[in-house]
Amino acid sequence: MKKFLAHYLLPHTGNNHRAKLLHNSTLIIIIAVLFSLSIFSMHERRIHPDILGISYSISSQELIELTNKARADSGLPPLSINQSLSTAAQAKANHMFSNNYWAHFAPDGTSPWYFIKNSGYGYVYAGENLAKGFTTSGDTVNAWMNSQSHRDNVLNKNYSDVGFAVVEGKLLGEDTVLVVEMFGSANTPAFAVAPQTQTPITTIVPTTPPENTVQGEQEEKIAEVEVIPTVLPVVPKVMAVVPQNSASFLSSVITKPVIDLQKVSGSIVFIIMLLFIVVLALDFAIIERKKIPRVVGHNIDHIVVIGLFVLLILLEKGGGILGL
Amino acid sequence: MKQKQLFEHHAFYFFELLMLLAGFFLIIIFSYSVIIQFMILMFVLMSYITLGFIHHHINHDLRAKIVLEYVLISSLILVAFLFLNSSRL
């Protein structure tokens, strides 16, 4: 065993002064094995997603809790889950999947506001955050909070409602989970669906706003709503103001396959790459010390490219965000 | 002469590092699309092979075996990336 390891990991006369792992023939075998594993896992994932797949845990409930926690940390009132905004978010997600685009505005020019208006939510202020490729609610909200424009949306004091859609599908050639977060502030009472005992907001907002009000007037009403933070402490630790009949519009994607392909492939690749870096460094150090001439590539070149790839594996979270 | 060669070596390594850093930074930026990432990685690795080719050519030790080694190391990274993202494709 010791001889076998030395043969594969260290340069000596028996392997022509080049660790066997770094021989072109060994590299070809490792590449073939990794390629076969990739094809096998892509194939198996489609046939047995319950056994081999990605572990997802994203739900509207967690997203609203994390969003409101971030707002509470900044001294802002919590957002209420709104059914119309959730419907708008769902429609937007479906539109993105069916038209295969990743943007706020569809290729045909359809804006996010179209979906909000279509859902029947009359807004004064509205915003949209998008995310895809994240596996947990925490990673999704963290990504938004680490980006200024998304953070501005989450912490915007003009918003009082929010709606989420968490949808799994194929977008731009890759299987992913798309999260659409629609923010809004209604010119009609958005809190009407919430039980009045959960929030004092309904006591401040007029229940029947005058029809055909102009934009300026609507904004004045919003200004009234913004007085709410002084009232809110009356309801302690309300992270998510969710109406009791909200289950129907709270979407989630929660999967737990037997083998989490993302973690397994990440670990295998990480170990192989680290092994190559160590063997290349040892090979370089030993040969430099012995001053043995060889016809091989520059080990430093290979260490740099593999090292940066390892860094990429560690830094890359595999998700993307968009905010408007 | 020896000092000039050493400078050339370091200049190559520095240029290679810059090119790879820029490429991998772009891959992180385009994390929302694995296909774009794959294309950037291919471009970066082709540049890596080209730089290795030029580096060895200047050192007068360019051999087919060495070119194959650079191609194989690049292929290893490309296949590793494919395997890493097999859950998304």
XYZ file of C-alpha atoms in Angstrom:
413
model
C 0.000 0.000 0.000
C 2.810 2.354 0.926
C 4.557 1.558 -2.360
C 1.336 2.047 -4.288
C 0.744 5.467 -2.733
C 4.366 6.518 -3.276
C 4.102 5.428 -6.903
C 1.002 7.525 -7.480
C 1.839 10.522 -5.330
C 5.627 11.019 -5.380
C 8.198 11.257 -8.184
C 10.935 8.596 -8.198
C 12.854 6.417 -10.662
C 10.025 3.819 -10.745
C 7.545 6.310 -12.272
C 10.052 8.150 -14.455
C 10.437 10.960 -11.896
C 6.823 12.079 -12.211
C 4.062 11.079 -9.757
C 1.881 8.545 -11.576
C -1.225 10.614 -10.796
C 0.195 13.357 -13.038
C 0.929 11.087 -15.991
C -1.178 11.806 -19.051
C -2.531 8.249 -19.033
C -3.815 8.637 -15.436
C -5.304 12.041 -16.265
C -7.228 10.505 -19.165
C -8.676 7.821 -16.847
C -9.748 10.390 -14.204
C -11.348 12.601 -16.878
C -13.215 9.588 -18.308
C -14.460 8.573 -14.837
C -15.644 12.115 -13.979
C -17.341 12.469 -17.359
C -19.124 9.111 -16.929
C -20.224 10.153 -13.429
C -21.630 13.420 -14.835
C -23.630 11.623 -17.531
C -24.793 8.976 -15.044
C -25.946 11.540 -12.460
C -27.717 13.689 -15.088
C -29.541 10.595 -16.325
C -30.371 9.135 -12.898
C -31.547 12.479 -11.555
C -34.297 12.552 -14.156
C -35.388 8.947 -13.571
C -35.064 8.807 -9.759
C -35.219 12.381 -8.440
C -36.213 11.044 -5.019
C -32.922 9.141 -4.767
C -30.467 11.390 -6.597
C -31.214 15.101 -6.751
C -30.800 18.471 -5.088
C -32.015 19.086 -1.575
C -34.260 22.183 -1.656
C -35.856 23.927 1.273
C -37.458 27.169 0.130
C -40.872 28.238 1.341
C -42.882 31.444 1.351
C -43.334 31.072 5.093
C -39.579 31.083 5.734
C -39.027 33.861 3.193
C -41.557 36.176 4.877
C -40.108 35.383 8.301
C -36.561 36.173 7.155
C -37.689 39.274 5.262
C -39.555 40.589 8.291
C -36.640 39.748 10.581
C -34.391 41.889 8.346
C -36.964 44.687 8.477
C -37.338 44.375 12.238
C -33.541 44.636 12.614
C -33.765 47.961 10.772
C -36.670 49.153 12.868
C -39.237 48.734 10.098
C -42.736 47.262 10.432
C -43.338 43.750 9.107
C -44.807 43.098 5.694
C -48.057 41.182 5.350
C -48.423 38.307 2.955
C -50.905 39.426 0.329
C -52.834 36.935 -1.763
C -53.012 39.185 -4.838
C -49.261 39.826 -4.789
C -48.643 36.093 -4.370
C -50.878 35.457 -7.395
C -48.923 38.113 -9.322
C -45.620 36.510 -8.290
C -46.877 33.094 -9.374
C -48.024 34.504 -12.744
C -44.628 36.165 -13.218
C -42.792 32.916 -12.432
C -44.990 30.961 -14.854
C -44.449 33.622 -17.528
C -40.669 33.411 -17.081
C -40.685 29.624 -17.394
C -43.034 29.534 -20.373
C -41.176 32.311 -22.228
C -37.728 31.179 -21.049
C -36.270 34.480 -19.814
C -34.495 35.722 -16.699
C -35.286 39.416 -16.353
C -37.749 41.830 -14.846
C -39.099 42.730 -18.255
C -40.130 39.937 -20.609
C -38.709 39.872 -24.155
C -42.163 41.007 -25.369
C -41.959 44.020 -23.020
C -44.315 42.699 -20.326
C -43.420 44.469 -17.082
C -43.712 43.160 -13.505
C -46.430 45.771 -12.913
C -48.627 44.057 -15.509
C -48.823 40.954 -13.300
C -49.539 43.009 -10.199
C -52.334 44.960 -11.888
C -53.763 41.753 -13.378
C -53.954 40.196 -9.929
C -56.279 42.979 -8.853
C -53.807 44.661 -6.518
C -54.095 48.417 -6.935
C -50.661 49.648 -5.950
C -49.124 52.959 -5.138
C -45.634 51.571 -4.655
C -44.400 48.253 -6.027
C -41.138 46.390 -6.373
C -39.813 43.016 -7.395
C -36.932 40.811 -6.297
C -36.018 37.680 -8.231
C -33.747 34.798 -7.309
C -32.944 31.480 -8.863
C -30.604 28.604 -8.199
C -30.551 28.864 -4.407
C -31.344 25.792 -2.315
C -32.564 27.356 0.949
C -34.719 30.306 1.956
C -31.813 31.598 4.054
C -29.396 31.673 1.092
C -32.005 33.454 -1.027
C -32.715 36.227 1.485
C -28.988 36.540 2.309
C -28.228 37.064 -1.393
C -30.866 39.795 -1.549
C -29.600 41.442 1.613
C -26.027 41.435 0.248
C -27.060 43.348 -2.873
C -27.846 47.043 -2.456
C -30.797 47.258 -4.860
C -32.469 44.134 -3.436
C -31.758 45.261 0.095
C -33.392 48.600 -0.712
C -36.522 46.715 -1.759
C -36.586 44.521 1.360
C -36.048 47.542 3.614
C -38.298 49.963 1.755
C -40.588 51.701 4.247
C -43.143 52.415 1.518
C -44.105 48.758 1.214
C -46.677 47.134 3.437
C -47.448 43.914 1.544
C -45.491 41.166 -0.059
C -46.239 38.085 -2.145
C -44.000 35.143 -2.988
C -43.876 32.411 -5.581
C -41.436 29.513 -5.268
C -41.524 27.447 -8.461
C -39.355 24.608 -9.754
C -38.769 24.250 -13.494
C -36.375 24.475 -16.411
C -35.150 27.960 -17.259
C -32.492 28.854 -19.857
C -31.504 25.229 -20.210
C -31.075 24.424 -16.540
C -33.249 22.924 -13.823
C -33.746 25.462 -11.111
C -36.023 26.871 -8.436
C -37.224 30.368 -9.153
C -38.244 32.714 -6.347
C -40.321 35.793 -7.177
C -40.904 38.347 -4.436
C -43.414 41.110 -5.215
C -43.628 44.099 -2.899
C -46.440 46.548 -2.803
C -48.358 49.192 -1.032
C -52.010 49.205 -1.931
C -54.311 52.088 -2.590
C -57.051 49.827 -1.239
C -56.766 48.171 2.142
C -54.361 45.304 1.617
C -54.884 44.103 5.148
C -58.519 43.250 4.678
C -57.745 39.517 4.432
C -55.830 39.515 7.702
C -57.738 38.887 10.923
C -58.169 42.232 12.615
C -56.892 40.887 15.927
C -53.443 40.284 14.423
C -52.710 43.833 13.534
C -53.846 47.277 14.520
C -53.246 48.495 10.988
C -56.848 48.038 9.951
C -57.897 50.605 12.484
C -55.859 53.249 10.709
C -56.485 52.516 7.058
C -59.866 53.616 5.738
C -61.931 50.579 4.839
C -63.636 52.171 1.830
C -61.277 54.460 -0.016
C -62.905 56.959 -2.341
C -63.107 55.789 -5.920
C -61.167 57.428 -8.759
C -58.723 59.030 -6.373
C -55.735 60.592 -8.048
C -52.220 59.324 -7.397
C -51.320 62.174 -5.073
C -54.226 61.464 -2.805
C -53.394 57.825 -2.668
C -49.889 58.623 -1.616
C -51.232 60.750 1.206
C -53.079 57.718 2.498
C -49.893 55.767 2.334
C -48.291 58.435 4.437
C -50.915 57.677 7.077
C -49.972 54.033 6.983
C -46.355 54.955 7.578
C -47.263 56.192 11.054
C -47.881 52.559 11.956
C -44.450 51.691 13.418
C -45.340 53.590 16.564
C -48.399 51.377 16.984
C -46.825 48.055 16.099
C -45.003 47.268 19.343
C -48.442 46.581 20.780
C -48.228 43.262 18.875
C -44.946 41.741 20.100
C -42.853 39.303 18.056
C -45.123 39.258 15.024
C -42.615 38.193 12.381
C -45.093 37.359 9.660
C -48.547 38.794 9.515
C -50.162 35.898 7.663
C -53.896 35.515 7.401
C -55.264 32.211 8.603
C -56.596 31.229 5.180
C -53.256 31.917 3.530
C -52.108 28.326 3.058
C -53.458 28.228 -0.485
C -51.103 30.953 -1.716
C -48.003 30.045 0.276
C -45.800 28.200 -2.193
C -42.736 26.145 -1.407
C -40.263 23.707 -2.904
C -38.987 21.242 -0.338
C -37.199 18.147 -1.596
C -34.978 15.759 0.287
C -33.454 13.105 -2.005
C -31.537 10.184 -0.512
C -28.333 11.463 -2.125
C -27.844 15.215 -2.437
C -26.103 15.355 -5.814
C -24.844 18.902 -5.325
C -23.108 18.075 -2.045
C -21.724 14.725 -3.238
C -20.343 16.081 -6.524
C -18.937 19.114 -4.699
C -17.119 16.931 -2.175
C -15.715 14.550 -4.825
C -14.441 17.379 -7.034
C -13.041 19.269 -4.037
C -11.063 16.206 -2.841
C -9.725 15.400 -6.341
C -8.614 18.979 -6.936
C -6.941 19.290 -3.533
C -5.135 15.995 -4.170
C -3.835 17.328 -7.480
C -2.602 20.545 -5.871
C -0.760 18.621 -3.129
C 0.794 16.110 -5.561
C 1.833 18.877 -8.004
C 3.420 20.854 -5.159
C 5.277 17.773 -3.834
C 6.382 16.839 -7.350
C 7.666 20.379 -7.926
C 9.497 20.545 -4.573
C 11.187 17.133 -4.892
C 12.302 17.578 -8.515
C 13.552 21.131 -7.881
C 15.607 19.845 -4.951
C 17.085 16.940 -6.908
C 17.524 19.038 -10.077
C 16.276 16.250 -12.326
C 15.603 17.377 -15.928
C 12.192 16.302 -17.301
C 9.966 17.025 -20.260
C 6.762 18.091 -18.474
C 4.530 21.143 -18.154
C 5.062 23.827 -15.514
C 3.655 22.586 -12.226
C 3.125 26.168 -11.056
C 0.819 26.793 -14.048
C -1.282 23.795 -13.060
C -1.306 24.654 -9.351
C -2.506 28.188 -10.139
C -5.347 27.102 -12.426
C -6.524 24.246 -10.159
C -6.143 26.410 -7.029
C -8.303 29.162 -8.506
C -10.870 26.578 -9.574
C -11.049 25.313 -5.966
C -11.538 28.918 -4.858
C -14.338 29.214 -7.409
C -16.037 26.093 -6.002
C -15.911 27.613 -2.525
C -17.172 31.059 -3.569
C -19.745 30.175 -6.190
C -23.178 29.623 -4.693
C -24.852 28.727 -7.952
C -27.630 31.279 -7.704
C -28.555 34.549 -9.321
C -30.639 37.532 -8.243
C -32.375 40.452 -9.936
C -34.044 43.416 -8.265
C -36.325 46.195 -9.488
C 20.415 36.302 -19.498
C 19.324 34.136 -16.607
C 17.709 37.154 -14.943
C 15.872 37.937 -18.176
C 14.503 34.390 -18.318
C 13.419 34.606 -14.692
C 11.616 37.881 -15.433
C 9.880 36.259 -18.423
C 8.805 33.328 -16.219
C 7.369 35.632 -13.557
C 5.707 37.837 -16.165
C 3.993 34.779 -17.633
C 2.811 33.552 -14.253
C 1.551 37.028 -13.393
C -0.292 37.393 -16.700
C -1.740 33.893 -16.331
C -2.924 34.677 -12.808
C -4.580 37.907 -13.971
C -6.296 36.172 -16.887
C -7.550 33.316 -14.704
C -8.721 35.680 -11.954
C -10.667 37.770 -14.493
C -12.201 34.632 -16.002
C -13.208 33.077 -12.688
C -14.579 36.431 -11.517
C -16.794 36.502 -14.613
C -17.943 32.954 -13.828
C -19.077 34.107 -10.374
C -20.824 37.148 -11.902
C -22.732 34.918 -14.318
C -23.699 32.411 -11.636
C -27.338 32.637 -12.751
C -26.614 30.757 -15.975
C -24.583 27.567 -15.982
C -24.399 27.629 -19.791
C -22.770 31.084 -19.849
C -20.437 29.931 -17.051
C -19.481 26.871 -19.077
C -18.700 29.014 -22.131
C -16.558 31.429 -20.086
C -14.708 28.497 -18.502
C -13.996 27.018 -21.938
C -12.621 30.347 -23.132
C -10.481 30.736 -19.995
C -9.083 27.207 -20.339
C -8.306 27.678 -24.030
C -6.415 30.845 -23.091
C -4.621 28.839 -20.404
C -3.507 26.236 -22.981
C -2.400 28.977 -25.380
C -0.375 30.719 -22.660
C 1.278 27.418 -21.700
C 2.053 26.778 -25.357
C 3.678 30.221 -25.765
C 5.540 29.917 -22.454
C 7.120 26.587 -23.401
C 7.780 27.744 -26.953
C 9.767 30.723 -25.649
C 11.671 28.362 -23.325
C 12.422 26.089 -26.302
C 11.013 23.031 -24.520
C 7.680 22.709 -26.296
C 6.742 19.057 -26.962
C 3.485 17.389 -28.017
C 3.428 15.596 -24.650
C 3.496 18.937 -22.832
C 0.700 20.396 -24.973
C -1.340 17.249 -24.242
C -0.683 17.732 -20.511
C -2.101 21.283 -20.627
C -5.089 20.053 -22.641
C -5.705 17.244 -20.128
C -5.455 19.518 -17.060
C -7.930 21.881 -18.757
C -10.218 18.964 -19.615
C -10.054 17.772 -16.020
C -11.296 21.177 -14.817
C -13.991 21.331 -17.493
C -15.274 17.845 -16.641
C -15.117 18.632 -12.921
C -17.262 21.721 -13.584
C -19.708 19.600 -15.582
C -19.936 17.075 -12.749
C -20.384 19.858 -10.189
C -23.303 21.228 -12.177
C -24.830 17.916 -13.221
C -27.636 18.639 -10.772
C -28.547 21.781 -12.746
C -28.294 20.409 -16.294
